[in-house]
XYZ file of C-alpha atoms in Angstrom:
69
model
C -0.015 0.003 -0.018
C 0.892 3.637 -0.204
C 1.622 6.053 2.621
C -0.324 9.348 2.912
C 2.311 11.487 1.168
C 2.487 9.019 -1.723
C -1.303 9.141 -2.103
C -1.152 12.920 -2.086
C 1.530 12.934 -4.780
C -0.757 10.744 -6.913
C -3.752 12.997 -6.352
C -1.745 16.103 -7.294
C -0.802 14.455 -10.666
C -4.466 14.141 -11.646
C -5.813 16.762 -14.136
C -7.757 18.641 -11.386
C -5.722 17.192 -8.515
C -4.487 20.596 -7.313
C -8.049 21.658 -6.779
C -8.822 18.809 -4.370
C -8.698 19.848 -0.716
C -6.747 17.454 1.491
C -6.753 17.110 5.250
C -4.109 14.676 6.444
C -4.953 12.673 9.594
C -1.966 10.818 10.912
C -0.395 9.071 13.883
C 2.981 10.006 12.397
C 4.609 12.886 14.276
C 7.710 13.056 12.115
C 8.627 16.561 10.939
C 9.674 15.150 7.530
C 6.145 13.825 6.957
C 4.596 17.162 7.808
C 7.093 19.028 5.591
C 6.575 16.744 2.538
C 2.755 16.887 2.902
C 2.914 20.671 3.225
C 5.083 20.952 0.074
C 2.360 18.942 -1.786
C -0.304 21.421 -0.736
C -2.310 19.902 2.120
C -4.940 22.175 3.601
C -4.608 20.872 7.172
C -2.645 18.328 9.138
C -4.005 16.668 12.297
C -2.198 14.326 14.621
C -4.104 11.366 16.042
C -5.799 11.324 18.391
C -7.641 14.482 17.363
C -10.783 16.156 18.527
C -13.850 15.687 16.294
C -14.594 19.359 17.059
C -11.202 20.419 15.684
C -11.805 18.317 12.526
C -15.268 19.909 12.102
C -13.696 23.367 12.517
C -11.030 22.703 9.878
C -13.439 21.233 7.377
C -15.919 24.123 7.913
C -13.118 26.666 7.497
C -11.988 25.024 4.292
C -15.474 25.180 2.748
C -15.972 28.750 4.022
C -12.772 29.787 2.128
C -13.824 27.923 -0.972
C -17.238 29.495 -1.144
C -15.968 33.034 -0.492
C -13.624 32.932 -3.532
């Protein structure tokens, strides 16, 4: 299988892949993982365990920014 950053690389290669919002949920706390995901254009990065309220806030904020453009 692929790791999150590898999946994200694949998504970004798709014709409209740069338009897809990505929130990465991970148990990985490595700085390198965060850095590579950030370079690929993630919209948010949450470490597990995470609060469902925080996830809801991030998703809501993403859609608010998308609809205000």
